[in-house]
Coordinates of C-alpha atoms in Angstrom, one line a residue:
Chain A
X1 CA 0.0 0.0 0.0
X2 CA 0.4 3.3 -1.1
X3 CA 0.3 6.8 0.9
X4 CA 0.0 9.9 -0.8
X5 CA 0.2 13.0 0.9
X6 CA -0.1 15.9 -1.4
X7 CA 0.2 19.5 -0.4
X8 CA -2.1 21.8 -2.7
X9 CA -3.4 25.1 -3.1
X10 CA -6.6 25.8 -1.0
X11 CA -9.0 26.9 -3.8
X12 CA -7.9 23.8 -5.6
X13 CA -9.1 21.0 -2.8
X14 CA -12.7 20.7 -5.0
X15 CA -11.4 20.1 -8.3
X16 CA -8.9 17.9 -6.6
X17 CA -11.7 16.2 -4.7
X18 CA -13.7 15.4 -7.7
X19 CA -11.4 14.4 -10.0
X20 CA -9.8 11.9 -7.0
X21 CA -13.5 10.4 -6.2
X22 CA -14.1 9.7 -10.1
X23 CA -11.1 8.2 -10.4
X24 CA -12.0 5.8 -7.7
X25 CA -10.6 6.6 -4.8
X26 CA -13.0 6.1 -1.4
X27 CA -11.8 7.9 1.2
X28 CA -9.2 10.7 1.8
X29 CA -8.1 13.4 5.1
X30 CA -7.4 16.6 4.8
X31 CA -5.4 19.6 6.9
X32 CA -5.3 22.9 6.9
X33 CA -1.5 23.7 7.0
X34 CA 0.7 26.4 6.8
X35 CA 4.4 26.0 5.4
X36 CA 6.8 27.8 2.8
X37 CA 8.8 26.6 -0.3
X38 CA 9.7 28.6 -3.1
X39 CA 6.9 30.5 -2.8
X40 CA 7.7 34.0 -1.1
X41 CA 5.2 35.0 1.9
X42 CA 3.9 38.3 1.6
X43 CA 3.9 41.3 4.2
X44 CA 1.1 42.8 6.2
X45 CA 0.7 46.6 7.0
X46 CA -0.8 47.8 10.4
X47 CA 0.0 51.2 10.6
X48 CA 3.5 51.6 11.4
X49 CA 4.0 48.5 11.7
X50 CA 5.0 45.7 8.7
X51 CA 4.9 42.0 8.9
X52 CA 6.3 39.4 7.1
X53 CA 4.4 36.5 6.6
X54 CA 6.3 33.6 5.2
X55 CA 3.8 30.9 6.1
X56 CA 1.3 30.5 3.8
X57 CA -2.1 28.3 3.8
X58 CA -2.1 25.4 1.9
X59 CA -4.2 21.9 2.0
X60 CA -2.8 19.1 2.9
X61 CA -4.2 15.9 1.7
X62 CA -3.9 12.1 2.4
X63 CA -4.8 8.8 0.7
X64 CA -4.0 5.1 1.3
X65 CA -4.5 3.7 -2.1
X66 CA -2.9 0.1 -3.2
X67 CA 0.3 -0.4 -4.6
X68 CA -0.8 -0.9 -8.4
X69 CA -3.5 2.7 -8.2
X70 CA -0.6 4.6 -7.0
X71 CA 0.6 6.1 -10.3
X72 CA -2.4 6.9 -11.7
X73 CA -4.2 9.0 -8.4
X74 CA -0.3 10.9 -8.2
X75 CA -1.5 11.9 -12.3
X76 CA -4.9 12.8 -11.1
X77 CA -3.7 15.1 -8.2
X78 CA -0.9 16.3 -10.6
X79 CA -3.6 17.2 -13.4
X80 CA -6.1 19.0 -11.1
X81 CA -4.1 20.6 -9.0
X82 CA -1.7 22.1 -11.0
X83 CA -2.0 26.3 -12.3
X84 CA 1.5 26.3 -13.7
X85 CA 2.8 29.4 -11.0
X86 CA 4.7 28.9 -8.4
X87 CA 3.2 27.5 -5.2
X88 CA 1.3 24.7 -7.0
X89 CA 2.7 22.5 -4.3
X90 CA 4.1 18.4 -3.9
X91 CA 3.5 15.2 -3.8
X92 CA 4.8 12.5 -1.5
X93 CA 4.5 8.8 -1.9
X94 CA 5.8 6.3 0.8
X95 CA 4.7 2.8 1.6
X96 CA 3.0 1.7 4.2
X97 CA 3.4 -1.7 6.6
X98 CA -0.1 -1.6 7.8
X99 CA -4.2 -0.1 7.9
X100 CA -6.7 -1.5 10.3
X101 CA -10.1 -0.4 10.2
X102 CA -10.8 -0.1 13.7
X103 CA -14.9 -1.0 13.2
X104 CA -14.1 -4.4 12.0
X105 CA -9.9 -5.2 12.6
X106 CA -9.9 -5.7 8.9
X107 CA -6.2 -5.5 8.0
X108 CA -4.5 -4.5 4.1
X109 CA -6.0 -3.9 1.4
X110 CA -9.5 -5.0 2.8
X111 CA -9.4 -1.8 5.1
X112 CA -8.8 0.8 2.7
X113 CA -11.5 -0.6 0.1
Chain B
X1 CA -28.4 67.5 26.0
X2 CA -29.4 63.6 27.3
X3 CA -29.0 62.6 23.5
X4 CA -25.4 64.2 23.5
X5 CA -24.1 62.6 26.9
X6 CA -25.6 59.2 25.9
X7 CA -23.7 59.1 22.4
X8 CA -20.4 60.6 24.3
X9 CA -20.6 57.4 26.6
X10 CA -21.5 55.3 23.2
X11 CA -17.9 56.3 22.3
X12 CA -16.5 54.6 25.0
X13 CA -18.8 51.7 25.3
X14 CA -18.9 50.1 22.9
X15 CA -16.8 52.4 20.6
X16 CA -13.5 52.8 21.8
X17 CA -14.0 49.1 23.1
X18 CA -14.3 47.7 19.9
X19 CA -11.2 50.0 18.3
X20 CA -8.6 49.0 21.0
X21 CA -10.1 45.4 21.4
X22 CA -9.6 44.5 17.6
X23 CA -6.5 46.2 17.6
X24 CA -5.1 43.7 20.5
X25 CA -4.0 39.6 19.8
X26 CA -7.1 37.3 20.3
X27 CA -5.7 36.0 24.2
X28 CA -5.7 39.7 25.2
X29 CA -9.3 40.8 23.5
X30 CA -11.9 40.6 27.3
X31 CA -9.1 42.2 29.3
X32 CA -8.5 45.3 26.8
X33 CA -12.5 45.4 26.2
X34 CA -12.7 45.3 30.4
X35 CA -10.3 48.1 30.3
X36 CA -12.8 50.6 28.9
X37 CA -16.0 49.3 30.3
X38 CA -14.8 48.7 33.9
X39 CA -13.7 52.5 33.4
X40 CA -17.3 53.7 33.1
X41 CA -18.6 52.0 36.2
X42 CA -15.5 53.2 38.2
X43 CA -15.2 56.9 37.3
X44 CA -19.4 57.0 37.1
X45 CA -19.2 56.8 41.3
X46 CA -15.9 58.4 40.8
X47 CA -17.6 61.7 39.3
X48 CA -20.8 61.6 41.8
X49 CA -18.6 61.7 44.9
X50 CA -16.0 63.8 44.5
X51 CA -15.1 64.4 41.0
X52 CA -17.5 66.0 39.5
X53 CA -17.0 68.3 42.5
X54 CA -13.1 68.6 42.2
X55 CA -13.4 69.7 38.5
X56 CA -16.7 71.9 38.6
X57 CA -16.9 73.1 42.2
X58 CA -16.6 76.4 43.6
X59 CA -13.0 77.6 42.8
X60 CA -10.0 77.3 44.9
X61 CA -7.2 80.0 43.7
X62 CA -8.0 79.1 39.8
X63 CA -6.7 75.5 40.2
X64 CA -9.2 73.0 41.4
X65 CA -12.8 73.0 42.7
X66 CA -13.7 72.7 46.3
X67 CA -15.4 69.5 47.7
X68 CA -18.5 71.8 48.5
X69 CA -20.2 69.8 45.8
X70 CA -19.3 66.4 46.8
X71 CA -22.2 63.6 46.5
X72 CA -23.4 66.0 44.1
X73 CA -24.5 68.3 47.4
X74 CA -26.1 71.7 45.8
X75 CA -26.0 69.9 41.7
X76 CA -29.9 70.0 41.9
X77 CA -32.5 69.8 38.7
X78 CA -32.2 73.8 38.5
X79 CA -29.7 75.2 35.7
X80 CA -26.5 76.5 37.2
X81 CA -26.1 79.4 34.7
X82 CA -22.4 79.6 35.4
X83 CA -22.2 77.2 32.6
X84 CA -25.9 76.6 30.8
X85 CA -28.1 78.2 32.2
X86 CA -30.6 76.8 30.1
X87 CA -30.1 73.3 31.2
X88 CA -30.6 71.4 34.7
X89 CA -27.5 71.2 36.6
X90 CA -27.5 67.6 37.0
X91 CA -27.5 67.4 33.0
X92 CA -24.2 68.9 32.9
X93 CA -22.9 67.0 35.6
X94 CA -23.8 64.1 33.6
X95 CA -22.5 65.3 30.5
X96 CA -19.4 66.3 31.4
X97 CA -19.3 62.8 33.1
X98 CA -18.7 60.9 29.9
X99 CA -15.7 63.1 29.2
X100 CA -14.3 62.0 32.8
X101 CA -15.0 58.3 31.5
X102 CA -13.7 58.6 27.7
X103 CA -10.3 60.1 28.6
X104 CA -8.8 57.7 30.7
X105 CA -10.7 54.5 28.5
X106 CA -8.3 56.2 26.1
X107 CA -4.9 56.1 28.0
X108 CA -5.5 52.6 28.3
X109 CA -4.1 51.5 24.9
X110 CA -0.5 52.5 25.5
X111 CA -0.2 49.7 28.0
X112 CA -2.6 47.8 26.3
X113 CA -1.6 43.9 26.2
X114 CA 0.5 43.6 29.7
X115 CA -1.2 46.1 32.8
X116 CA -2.2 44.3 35.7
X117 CA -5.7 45.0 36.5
X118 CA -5.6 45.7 40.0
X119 CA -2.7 48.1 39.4
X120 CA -4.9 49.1 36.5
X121 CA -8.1 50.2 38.4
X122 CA -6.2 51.9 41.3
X123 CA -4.6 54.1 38.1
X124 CA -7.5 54.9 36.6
X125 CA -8.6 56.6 39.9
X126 CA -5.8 58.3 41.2
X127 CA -5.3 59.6 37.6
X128 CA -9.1 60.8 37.4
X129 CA -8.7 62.2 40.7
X130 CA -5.2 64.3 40.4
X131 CA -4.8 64.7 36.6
X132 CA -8.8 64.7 35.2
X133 CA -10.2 67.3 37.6
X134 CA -7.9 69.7 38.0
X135 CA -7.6 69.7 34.4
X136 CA -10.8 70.0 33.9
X137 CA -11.5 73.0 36.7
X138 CA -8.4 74.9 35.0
X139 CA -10.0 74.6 31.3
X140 CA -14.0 74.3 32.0
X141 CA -14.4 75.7 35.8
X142 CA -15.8 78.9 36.5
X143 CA -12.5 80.7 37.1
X144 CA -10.0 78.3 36.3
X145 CA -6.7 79.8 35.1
X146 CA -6.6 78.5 31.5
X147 CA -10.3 80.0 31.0
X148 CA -9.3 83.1 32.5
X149 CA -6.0 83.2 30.2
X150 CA -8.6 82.9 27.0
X151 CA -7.5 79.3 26.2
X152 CA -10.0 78.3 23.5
X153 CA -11.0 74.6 24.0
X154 CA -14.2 73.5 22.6
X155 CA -15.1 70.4 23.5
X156 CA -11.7 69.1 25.1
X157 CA -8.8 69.0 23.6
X158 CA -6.4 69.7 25.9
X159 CA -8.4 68.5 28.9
X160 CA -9.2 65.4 26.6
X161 CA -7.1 64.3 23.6
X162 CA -3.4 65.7 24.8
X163 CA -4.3 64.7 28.6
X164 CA -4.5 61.1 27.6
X165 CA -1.8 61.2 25.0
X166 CA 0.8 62.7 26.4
X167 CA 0.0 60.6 30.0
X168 CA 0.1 57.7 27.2
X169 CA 3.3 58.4 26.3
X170 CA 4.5 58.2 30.2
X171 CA 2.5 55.0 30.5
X172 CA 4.4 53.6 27.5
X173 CA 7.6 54.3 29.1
X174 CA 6.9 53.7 32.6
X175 CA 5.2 50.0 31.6
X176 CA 8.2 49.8 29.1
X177 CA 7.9 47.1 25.6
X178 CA 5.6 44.3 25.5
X179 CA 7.4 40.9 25.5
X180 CA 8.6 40.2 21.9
X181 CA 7.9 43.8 20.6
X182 CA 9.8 44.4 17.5
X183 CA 10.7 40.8 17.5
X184 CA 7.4 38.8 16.5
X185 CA 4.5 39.8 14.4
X186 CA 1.9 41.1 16.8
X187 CA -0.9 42.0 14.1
X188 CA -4.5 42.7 15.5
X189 CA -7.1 39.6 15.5
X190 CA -10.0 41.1 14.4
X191 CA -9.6 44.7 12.5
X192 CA -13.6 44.6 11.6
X193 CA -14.0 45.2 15.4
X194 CA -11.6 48.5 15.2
X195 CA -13.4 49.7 12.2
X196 CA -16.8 49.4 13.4
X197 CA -15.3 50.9 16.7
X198 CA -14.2 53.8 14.8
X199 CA -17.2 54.2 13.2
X200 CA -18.9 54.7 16.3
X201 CA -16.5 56.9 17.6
X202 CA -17.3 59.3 14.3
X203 CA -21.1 58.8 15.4
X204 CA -20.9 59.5 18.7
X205 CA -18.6 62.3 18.2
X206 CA -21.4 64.6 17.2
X207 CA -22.7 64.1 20.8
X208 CA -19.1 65.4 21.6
X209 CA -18.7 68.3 19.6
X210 CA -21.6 69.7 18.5
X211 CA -23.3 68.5 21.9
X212 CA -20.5 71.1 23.5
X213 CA -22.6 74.2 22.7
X214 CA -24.9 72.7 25.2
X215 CA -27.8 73.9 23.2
X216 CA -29.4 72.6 19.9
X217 CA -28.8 75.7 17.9
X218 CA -26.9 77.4 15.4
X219 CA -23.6 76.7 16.9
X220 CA -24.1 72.9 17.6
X221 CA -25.0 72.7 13.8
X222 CA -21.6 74.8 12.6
X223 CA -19.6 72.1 15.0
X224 CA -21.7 68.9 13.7
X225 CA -20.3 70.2 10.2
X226 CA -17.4 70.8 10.4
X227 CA -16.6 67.8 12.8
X228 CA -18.2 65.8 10.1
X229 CA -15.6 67.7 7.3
X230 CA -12.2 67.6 9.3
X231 CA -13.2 63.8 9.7
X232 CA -13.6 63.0 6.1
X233 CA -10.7 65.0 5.1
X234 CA -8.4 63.6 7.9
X235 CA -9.6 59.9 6.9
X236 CA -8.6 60.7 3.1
X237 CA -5.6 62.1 3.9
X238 CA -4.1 59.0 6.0
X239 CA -5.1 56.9 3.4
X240 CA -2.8 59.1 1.0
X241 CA 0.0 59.0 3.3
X242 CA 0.0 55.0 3.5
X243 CA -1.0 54.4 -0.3
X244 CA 2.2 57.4 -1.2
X245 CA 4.8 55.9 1.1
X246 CA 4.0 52.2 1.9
X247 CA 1.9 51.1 -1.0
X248 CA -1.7 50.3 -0.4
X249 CA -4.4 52.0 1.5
X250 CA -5.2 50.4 4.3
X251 CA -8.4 50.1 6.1
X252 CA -6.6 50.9 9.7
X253 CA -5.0 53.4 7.9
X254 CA -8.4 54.8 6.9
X255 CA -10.2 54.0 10.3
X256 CA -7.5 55.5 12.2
X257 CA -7.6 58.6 10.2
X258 CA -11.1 59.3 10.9
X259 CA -10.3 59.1 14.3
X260 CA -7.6 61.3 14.3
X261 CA -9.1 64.0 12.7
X262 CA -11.8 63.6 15.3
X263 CA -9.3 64.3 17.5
X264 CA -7.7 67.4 16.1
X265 CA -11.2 69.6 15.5
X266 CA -12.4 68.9 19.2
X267 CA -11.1 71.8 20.5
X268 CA -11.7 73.5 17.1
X269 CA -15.4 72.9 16.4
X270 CA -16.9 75.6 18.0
X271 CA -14.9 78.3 16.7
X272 CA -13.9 77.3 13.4
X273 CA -15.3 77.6 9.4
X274 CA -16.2 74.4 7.3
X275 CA -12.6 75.4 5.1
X276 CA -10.5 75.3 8.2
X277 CA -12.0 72.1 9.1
X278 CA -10.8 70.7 5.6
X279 CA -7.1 72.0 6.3
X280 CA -7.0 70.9 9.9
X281 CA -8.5 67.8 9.0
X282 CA -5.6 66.9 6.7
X283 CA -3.3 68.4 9.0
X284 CA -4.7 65.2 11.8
X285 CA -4.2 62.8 8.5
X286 CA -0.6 63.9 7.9
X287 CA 1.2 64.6 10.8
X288 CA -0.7 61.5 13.3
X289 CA 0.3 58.9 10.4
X290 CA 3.8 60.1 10.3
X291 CA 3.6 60.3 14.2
X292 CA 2.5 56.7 14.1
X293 CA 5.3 55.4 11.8
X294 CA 7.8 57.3 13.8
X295 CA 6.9 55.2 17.1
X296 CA 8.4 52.5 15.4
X297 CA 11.9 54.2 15.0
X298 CA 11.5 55.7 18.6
X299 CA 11.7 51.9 19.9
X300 CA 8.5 52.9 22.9
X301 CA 5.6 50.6 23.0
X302 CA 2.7 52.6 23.0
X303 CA 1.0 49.7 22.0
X304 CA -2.1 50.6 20.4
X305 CA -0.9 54.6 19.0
X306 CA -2.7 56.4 21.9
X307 CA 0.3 59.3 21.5
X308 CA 0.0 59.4 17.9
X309 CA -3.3 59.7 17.5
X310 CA -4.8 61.7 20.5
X311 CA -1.8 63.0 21.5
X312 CA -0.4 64.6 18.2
X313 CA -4.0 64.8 16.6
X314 CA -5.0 67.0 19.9
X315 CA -1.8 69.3 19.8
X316 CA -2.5 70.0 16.4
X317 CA -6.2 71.1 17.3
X318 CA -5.5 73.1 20.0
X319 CA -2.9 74.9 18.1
X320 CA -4.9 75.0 14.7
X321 CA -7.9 76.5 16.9
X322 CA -5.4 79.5 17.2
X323 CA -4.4 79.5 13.9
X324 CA -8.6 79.6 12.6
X325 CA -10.7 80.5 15.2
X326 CA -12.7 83.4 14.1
X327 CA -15.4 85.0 16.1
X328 CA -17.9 85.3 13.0
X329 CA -18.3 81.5 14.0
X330 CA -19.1 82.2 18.0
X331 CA -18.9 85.3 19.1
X332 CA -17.9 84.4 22.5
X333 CA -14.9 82.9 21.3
X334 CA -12.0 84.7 19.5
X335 CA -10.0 85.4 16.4
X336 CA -7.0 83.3 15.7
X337 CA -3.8 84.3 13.5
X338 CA -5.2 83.9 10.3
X339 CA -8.3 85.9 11.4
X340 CA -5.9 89.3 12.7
X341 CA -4.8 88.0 16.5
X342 CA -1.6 86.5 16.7
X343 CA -2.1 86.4 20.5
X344 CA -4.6 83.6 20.5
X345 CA -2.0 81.3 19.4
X346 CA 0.6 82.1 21.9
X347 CA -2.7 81.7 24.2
X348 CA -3.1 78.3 22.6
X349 CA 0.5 77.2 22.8
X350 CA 0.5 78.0 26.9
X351 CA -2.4 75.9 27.3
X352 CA -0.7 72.8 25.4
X353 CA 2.7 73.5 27.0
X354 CA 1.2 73.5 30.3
X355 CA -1.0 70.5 29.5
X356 CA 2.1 68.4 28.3
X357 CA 4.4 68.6 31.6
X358 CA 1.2 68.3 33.8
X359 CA -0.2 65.2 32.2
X360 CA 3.4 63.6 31.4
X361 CA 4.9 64.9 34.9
X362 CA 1.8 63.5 37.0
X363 CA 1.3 60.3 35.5
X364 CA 4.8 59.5 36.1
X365 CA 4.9 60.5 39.8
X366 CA 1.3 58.6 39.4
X367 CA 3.1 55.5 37.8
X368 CA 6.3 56.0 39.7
X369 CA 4.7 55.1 43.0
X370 CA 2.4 52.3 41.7
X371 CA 5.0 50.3 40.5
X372 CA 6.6 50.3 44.0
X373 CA 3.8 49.6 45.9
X374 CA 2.0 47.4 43.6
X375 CA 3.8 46.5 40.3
X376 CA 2.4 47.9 36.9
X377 CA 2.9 44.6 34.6
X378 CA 1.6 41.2 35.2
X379 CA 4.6 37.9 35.2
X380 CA 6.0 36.8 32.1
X381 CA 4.1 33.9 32.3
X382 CA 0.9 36.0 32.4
X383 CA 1.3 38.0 30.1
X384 CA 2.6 35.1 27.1
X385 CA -1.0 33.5 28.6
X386 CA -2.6 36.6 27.9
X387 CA -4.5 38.9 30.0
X388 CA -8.2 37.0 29.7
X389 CA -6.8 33.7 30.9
X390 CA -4.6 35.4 33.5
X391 CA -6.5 38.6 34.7
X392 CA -10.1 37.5 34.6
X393 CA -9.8 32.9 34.2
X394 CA -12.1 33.6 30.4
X395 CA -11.5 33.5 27.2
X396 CA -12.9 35.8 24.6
X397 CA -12.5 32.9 21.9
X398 CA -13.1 29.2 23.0
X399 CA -10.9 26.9 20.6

């Protein structure tokens, strides 16, 4: 098994969502993070006094899919969630040892279908 | 008159509540809002025992009122003509109560963030008590020295705006930086608060200023317009200043303008033509912005710009008032320099001068002896808590 954790641009989560469900995932989780990459922050004015921001918002999401689906839900992410302008986000992919779905103690692949 | 004193108070609560409370981080919003409110229920007795009498009482040697009035003894239904005479006494009183509140509501943003709120309250009356009224009785009271002298003050901007500024600016040093100033972002959590704050401030103001003629008549009208015009003008013109020199124009930068300009025509609205208002208007836009940016090169935490704004905004009023004042406004007032008497200004100038080293030299001596006896700040630990957890055990935000 698969997990993919992909960080994304906020206003992109629905398109992401939709695309991911028709393409047969059936589950996912999703934060609200903050982080940085290339991305510059922006500043913030409050009379005299300017900020800095550096961490921006961005949605994280994450997926348990099996081994052989991997590949094609990293395209799907990659094809809704990209704009082309820096800040788009990444993908990680890493393998997991284990899911049990705690309702039942189903264990594998069984748990995540 | 009721109408007037009941808008004056809306400035404080809930306007100047919502300014400074928006301005503040999220753990510190009850205890600033508590600031301001818990003012009105302490100088409301405050004023009925002994204030009211200390500022408005019979004279003693120009300086401060006698405690002939005290419990309001003798402040009856009848009109005291010595200052409307078409009015009941205890209308005045009550009046000139919700100055005694706003002032010191509006000291409280220059230690805004870390005060101690027992230290806090005990403040708030000693400074009511020894810098307020005499104030007050040297500006307002039948024979006080500044009224004598020919000090034009409207509706309070020495006694008012440069009082709580310039003891803001001692507060700032005496409570010294908040923990982490300059170092990390300390932006405020909810600006629509400090906008609809100021927005009741500009409301409310017209209870202020026009309200000061103490009569609905042709007067209160000329100072409902051209408090209304310096406002509008003074907002515009802090807008320009942030849009010219850092980019965009802010909506604090807007809100804060408004207020500023406020600030500046107080003493001015009684005396003063609707063109003058426009100038001295973008006078309060100019110089309070550039005031406000300068604080952050001075290195004092006057954390939420009480100096820059009422204190600066108020100097430049009571100055400006002897630069426009011209008696075909109010006869009882007087010509200013551009009006053909170059004395009124000088006149002005003494009033401010004196103001300055009274307000900054007693809140010292105020804030001197508090922190001995009681300490002015809470613990470190407190104060990275915040004041609602560690002042009052709430939380204006549940997670």
């Amino acid at each position: 098994m698969k997990k993919i954790e992909a960080i994304i641009k906020p206003f992109k989560l629905d398109e992401v969502k939709q695309k991911l469900t028709s393409a047969g995932i059936t589950g996912m989780t999703i934060s609200e993070v903050k982080g940085f990459g290339r991305q510059k922050g922006h500043t913030e004015l409050y009379r005299g006094a300017e900020y800095t921001v550096d961490f921006l918002p961005k949605v994280k999401i994450e997926i348990l899919v099996p081994d052989e689906m991997a590949p094609k839900i990293v395209d799907t992410i990659l094809e809704s969630a990209q704009t082309g302008k820096i800040g788009d986000g990444k993908i990680f992919v890493s393998t997991v040892e284990e899911v049990i779905r705690i309702r039942t103690n189903e264990r594998g692949e069984d748990a995540i279908r | 008159m009721l109408t007037s004193a009941a808008l004056v108070l809306m400035m404080t609560i809930p306007g100047l509540f919502l300014f400074y409370g928006g301005l503040v981080r999220g753990k510190n919003a009850l205890g600033t809002i508590m600031h301001s409110f818990v003012i009105v229920a302490v100088i409301s007795v405050q004023w009925v025992l002994w204030g009211y009498s200390l500022a408005f009482g019979p004279d003693k040697g120009g300086i401060i009122g006698s405690l002939a009035w005290f419990g309001l003894s003798g402040v009856g239904l009848d009109p005291n003509p010595d200052y409307a005479a078409t009015i009941p006494h205890q209308t005045f009183m009550v009046y000139q109560l919700m100055f005694a509140i706003i002032t010191p509501a509006l000291i409280t943003g220059a230690f805004a963030e870390r005060a101690k709120f027992s230290t806090f309250l005990v403040f708030i009356l000693l400074w009511a008590t020894f810098i307020y009224d005499p104030l007050a009785h040297w500006v307002w009271g039948v024979k006080g020295w500044m009224r004598e002298m020919g000090a034009l003050d409207f509706a309070g901007g020495t006694v008012v705006h440069i009082s709580s500024g310039v003891s803001a600016l001692a507060a700032a040093f005496m409570f010294g930086k908040r923990i982490g100033y300059g170092q990390e972002a300390m932006p405020p959590h909810n600006l629509p608060f400090s906008v609809i704050g100021a927005s009741m401030l500009w409301v409310g103001w017209f209870g202020f200023n026009a309200g000061s003629a103490l009569a609905a008549d042709g007067l209160a009208t000329s100072a409902f317009v051209v408090t209304n015009t310096a406002t509008a003008t003074a907002a515009l013109s802090w807008m320009a200043m942030d849009w010219l020199f850092r980019g965009k124009p802010t909506v604090l930068g807007a809100a804060s303008g408004a207020v500023a300009g406020l600030v500046a025509i107080t003493p001015a609205s009684g005396f003063v033509g609707p063109m003058s208002s426009i100038i001295i208007g973008v006078g309060a836009g100019i110089f309070c912005s550039t005031a406000c940016n300068l604080k952050n090169k001075l290195g004092y935490d006057d954390s939420l710009d009480v100096v820059g704004v009422h204190g600066v905004g108020g100097t430049w009023g009571a100055l400006a008032t002897g630069l426009f004042a011209t008696k075909t406004i109010n006869a009882a007032g007087n010509n200013g320099l551009f009006f053909g008497n170059p004395a009124q200004l000088w006149v002005q100038f003494v009033a401010v001068v004196v103001t300055w080293i009274f307000a900054f030299v007693g809140t010292m001596i105020i804030l001197s002896i508090l922190k001995v006896v009681m300490g002015l700040r809470v613990s470190e630990e407190e104060e990275r808590m915040g004041l609602d957890l560690s002042q009052h055990n709430e939380r204006g935000y549940s997670a």
